[in-house]
CSV table of C-alpha atoms in Angstrom, one decimal:
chain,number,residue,atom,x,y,z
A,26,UNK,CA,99.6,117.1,73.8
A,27,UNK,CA,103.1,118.0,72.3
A,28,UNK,CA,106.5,116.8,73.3
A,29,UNK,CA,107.8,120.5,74.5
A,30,UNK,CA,109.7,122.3,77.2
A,31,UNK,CA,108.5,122.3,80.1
A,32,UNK,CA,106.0,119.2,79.5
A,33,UNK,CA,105.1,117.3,82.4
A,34,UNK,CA,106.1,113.3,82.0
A,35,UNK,CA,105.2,110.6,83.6
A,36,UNK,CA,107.8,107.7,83.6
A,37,UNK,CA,105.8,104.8,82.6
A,38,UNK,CA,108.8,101.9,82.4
A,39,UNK,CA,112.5,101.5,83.0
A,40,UNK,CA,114.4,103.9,86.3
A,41,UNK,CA,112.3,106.1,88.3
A,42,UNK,CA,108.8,104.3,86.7
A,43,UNK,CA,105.7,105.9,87.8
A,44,UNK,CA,107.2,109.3,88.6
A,45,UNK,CA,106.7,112.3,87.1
A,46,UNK,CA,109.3,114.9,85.4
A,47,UNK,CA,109.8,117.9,83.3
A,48,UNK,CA,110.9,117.8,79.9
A,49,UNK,CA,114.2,120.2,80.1
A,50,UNK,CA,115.1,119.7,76.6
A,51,UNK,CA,114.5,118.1,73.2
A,52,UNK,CA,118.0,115.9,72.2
A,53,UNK,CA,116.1,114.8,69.0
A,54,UNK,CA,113.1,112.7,67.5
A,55,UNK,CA,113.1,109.8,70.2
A,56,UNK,CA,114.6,111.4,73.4
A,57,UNK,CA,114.5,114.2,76.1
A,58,UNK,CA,116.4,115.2,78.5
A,59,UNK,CA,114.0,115.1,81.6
A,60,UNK,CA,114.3,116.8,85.1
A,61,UNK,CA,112.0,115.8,88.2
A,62,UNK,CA,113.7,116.8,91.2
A,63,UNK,CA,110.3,117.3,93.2
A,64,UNK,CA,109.7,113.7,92.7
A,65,UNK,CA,112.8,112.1,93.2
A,66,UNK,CA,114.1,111.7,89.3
A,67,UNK,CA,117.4,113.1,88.2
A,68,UNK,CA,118.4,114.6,85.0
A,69,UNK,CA,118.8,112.2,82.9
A,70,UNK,CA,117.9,111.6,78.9
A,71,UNK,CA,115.2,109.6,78.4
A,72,UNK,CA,113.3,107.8,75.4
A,73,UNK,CA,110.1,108.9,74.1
A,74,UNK,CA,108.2,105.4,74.3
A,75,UNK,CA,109.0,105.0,78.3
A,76,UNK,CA,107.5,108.3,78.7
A,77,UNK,CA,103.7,109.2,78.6
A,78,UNK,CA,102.8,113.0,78.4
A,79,UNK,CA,100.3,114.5,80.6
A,80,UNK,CA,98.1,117.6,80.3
A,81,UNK,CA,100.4,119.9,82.4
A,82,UNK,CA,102.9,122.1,81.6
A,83,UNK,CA,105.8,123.8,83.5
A,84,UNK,CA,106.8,127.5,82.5
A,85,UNK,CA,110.4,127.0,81.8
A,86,UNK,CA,112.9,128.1,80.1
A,87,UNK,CA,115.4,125.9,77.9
A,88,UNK,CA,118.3,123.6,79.8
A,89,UNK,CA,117.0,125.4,82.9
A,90,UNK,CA,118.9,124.3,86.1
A,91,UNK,CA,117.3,121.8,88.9
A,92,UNK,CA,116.7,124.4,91.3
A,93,UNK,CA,114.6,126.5,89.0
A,94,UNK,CA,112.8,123.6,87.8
A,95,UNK,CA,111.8,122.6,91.5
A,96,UNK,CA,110.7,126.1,91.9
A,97,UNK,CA,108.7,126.3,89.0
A,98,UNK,CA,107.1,123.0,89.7
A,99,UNK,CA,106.4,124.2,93.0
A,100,UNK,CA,104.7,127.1,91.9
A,101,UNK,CA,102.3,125.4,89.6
A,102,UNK,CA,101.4,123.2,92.4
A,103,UNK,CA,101.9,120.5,90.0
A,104,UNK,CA,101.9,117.6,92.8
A,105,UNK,CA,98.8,118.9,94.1
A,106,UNK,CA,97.4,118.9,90.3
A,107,UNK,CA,98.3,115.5,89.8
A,108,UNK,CA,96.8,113.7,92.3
A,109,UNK,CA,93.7,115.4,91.5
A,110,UNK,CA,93.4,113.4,87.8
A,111,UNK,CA,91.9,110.6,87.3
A,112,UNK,CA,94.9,108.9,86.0
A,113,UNK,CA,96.2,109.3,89.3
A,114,UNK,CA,93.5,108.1,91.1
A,115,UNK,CA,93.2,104.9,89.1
A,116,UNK,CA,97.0,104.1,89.7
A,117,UNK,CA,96.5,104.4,93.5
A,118,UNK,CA,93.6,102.4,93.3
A,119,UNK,CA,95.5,99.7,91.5
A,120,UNK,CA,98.3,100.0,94.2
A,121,UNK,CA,96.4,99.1,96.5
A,122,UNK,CA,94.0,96.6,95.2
A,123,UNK,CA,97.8,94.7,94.5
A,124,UNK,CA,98.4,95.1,98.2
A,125,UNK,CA,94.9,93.4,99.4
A,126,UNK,CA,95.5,89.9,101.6
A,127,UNK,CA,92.9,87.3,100.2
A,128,UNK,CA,90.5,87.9,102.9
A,129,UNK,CA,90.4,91.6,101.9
A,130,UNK,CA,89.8,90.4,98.4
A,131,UNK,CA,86.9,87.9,99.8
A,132,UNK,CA,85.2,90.7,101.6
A,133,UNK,CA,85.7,93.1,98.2
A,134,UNK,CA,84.5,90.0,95.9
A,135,UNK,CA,81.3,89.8,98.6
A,136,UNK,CA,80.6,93.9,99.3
A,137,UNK,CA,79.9,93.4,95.0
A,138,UNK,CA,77.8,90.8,95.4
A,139,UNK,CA,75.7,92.7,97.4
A,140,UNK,CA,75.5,95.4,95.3
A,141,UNK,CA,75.4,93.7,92.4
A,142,UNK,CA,72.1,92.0,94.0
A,143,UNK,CA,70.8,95.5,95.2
A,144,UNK,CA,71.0,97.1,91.5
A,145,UNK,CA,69.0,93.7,90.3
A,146,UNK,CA,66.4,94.0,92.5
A,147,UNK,CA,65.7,97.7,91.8
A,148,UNK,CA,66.1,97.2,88.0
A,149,UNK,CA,63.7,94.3,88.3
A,150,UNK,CA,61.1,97.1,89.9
A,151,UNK,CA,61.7,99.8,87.5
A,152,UNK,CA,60.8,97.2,84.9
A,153,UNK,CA,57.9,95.7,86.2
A,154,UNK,CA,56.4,99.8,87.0
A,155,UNK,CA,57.4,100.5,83.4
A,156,UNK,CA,55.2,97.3,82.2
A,157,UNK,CA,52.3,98.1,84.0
A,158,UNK,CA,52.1,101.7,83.3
């Protein structure tokens, strides 16, 4: 992944942090200027080490203006895209295991148990077939 117009970024500390924007230009080695206005960031120029790049990538031109930048974004369905990852999936899973009450976490650390136990069990056959045979 290269640092290039048209990049999609996700903000990973500082203003706007778990967002994503659009690189809109290069200022030099350690920052961009980045432009998100489908997800609520505004221009603004940016460091490289708050920013992580992802594997999508916005056809735009150069210093393009907001408005064409939301349209473009739009166009590549990049939202829809995004929530489709992994990455994604992993950070609203983390959002809301921080949200749990401790008897949501008691019935989580419980529902494992049980699992836990059920894969034991079946491993314990598997073993026992595989010693016989």
């Amino acid at each position: 992944r290269m640092v290039e117009i048209g990049r999609v970024v996700f903000i990973g500390k500082g203003d706007n942090e778990g967002k994503l924007a659009t690189i809109v230009n290069i200022v030099d080695g350690n920052k961009v200027l980045i432009d998100g206005p489908a997800s609520g960031v505004l221009r603004t120029v940016r460091n490289l080490k708050d920013l992580q790049l992802t594997k999508f990538k916005v056809p735009i031109r150069l210093q393009q203006r907001t408005k064409n930048v939301e349209k473009a974004w739009t166009e590549a369905e990049i939202s829809k895209k995004w929530a489709e990852t992994t990455w994604a999936k992993k950070l609203a899973a983390r959002k809301i295991r921080a949200n749990l009450t401790d008897f949501e976490r008691y019935k989580l650390m419980r529902a494992k148990q049980a699992r836990n136990r059920l894969i034991k069990v079946e491993l314990a056959k598997l073993k026992r077939a595989a010693r016989k045979a």
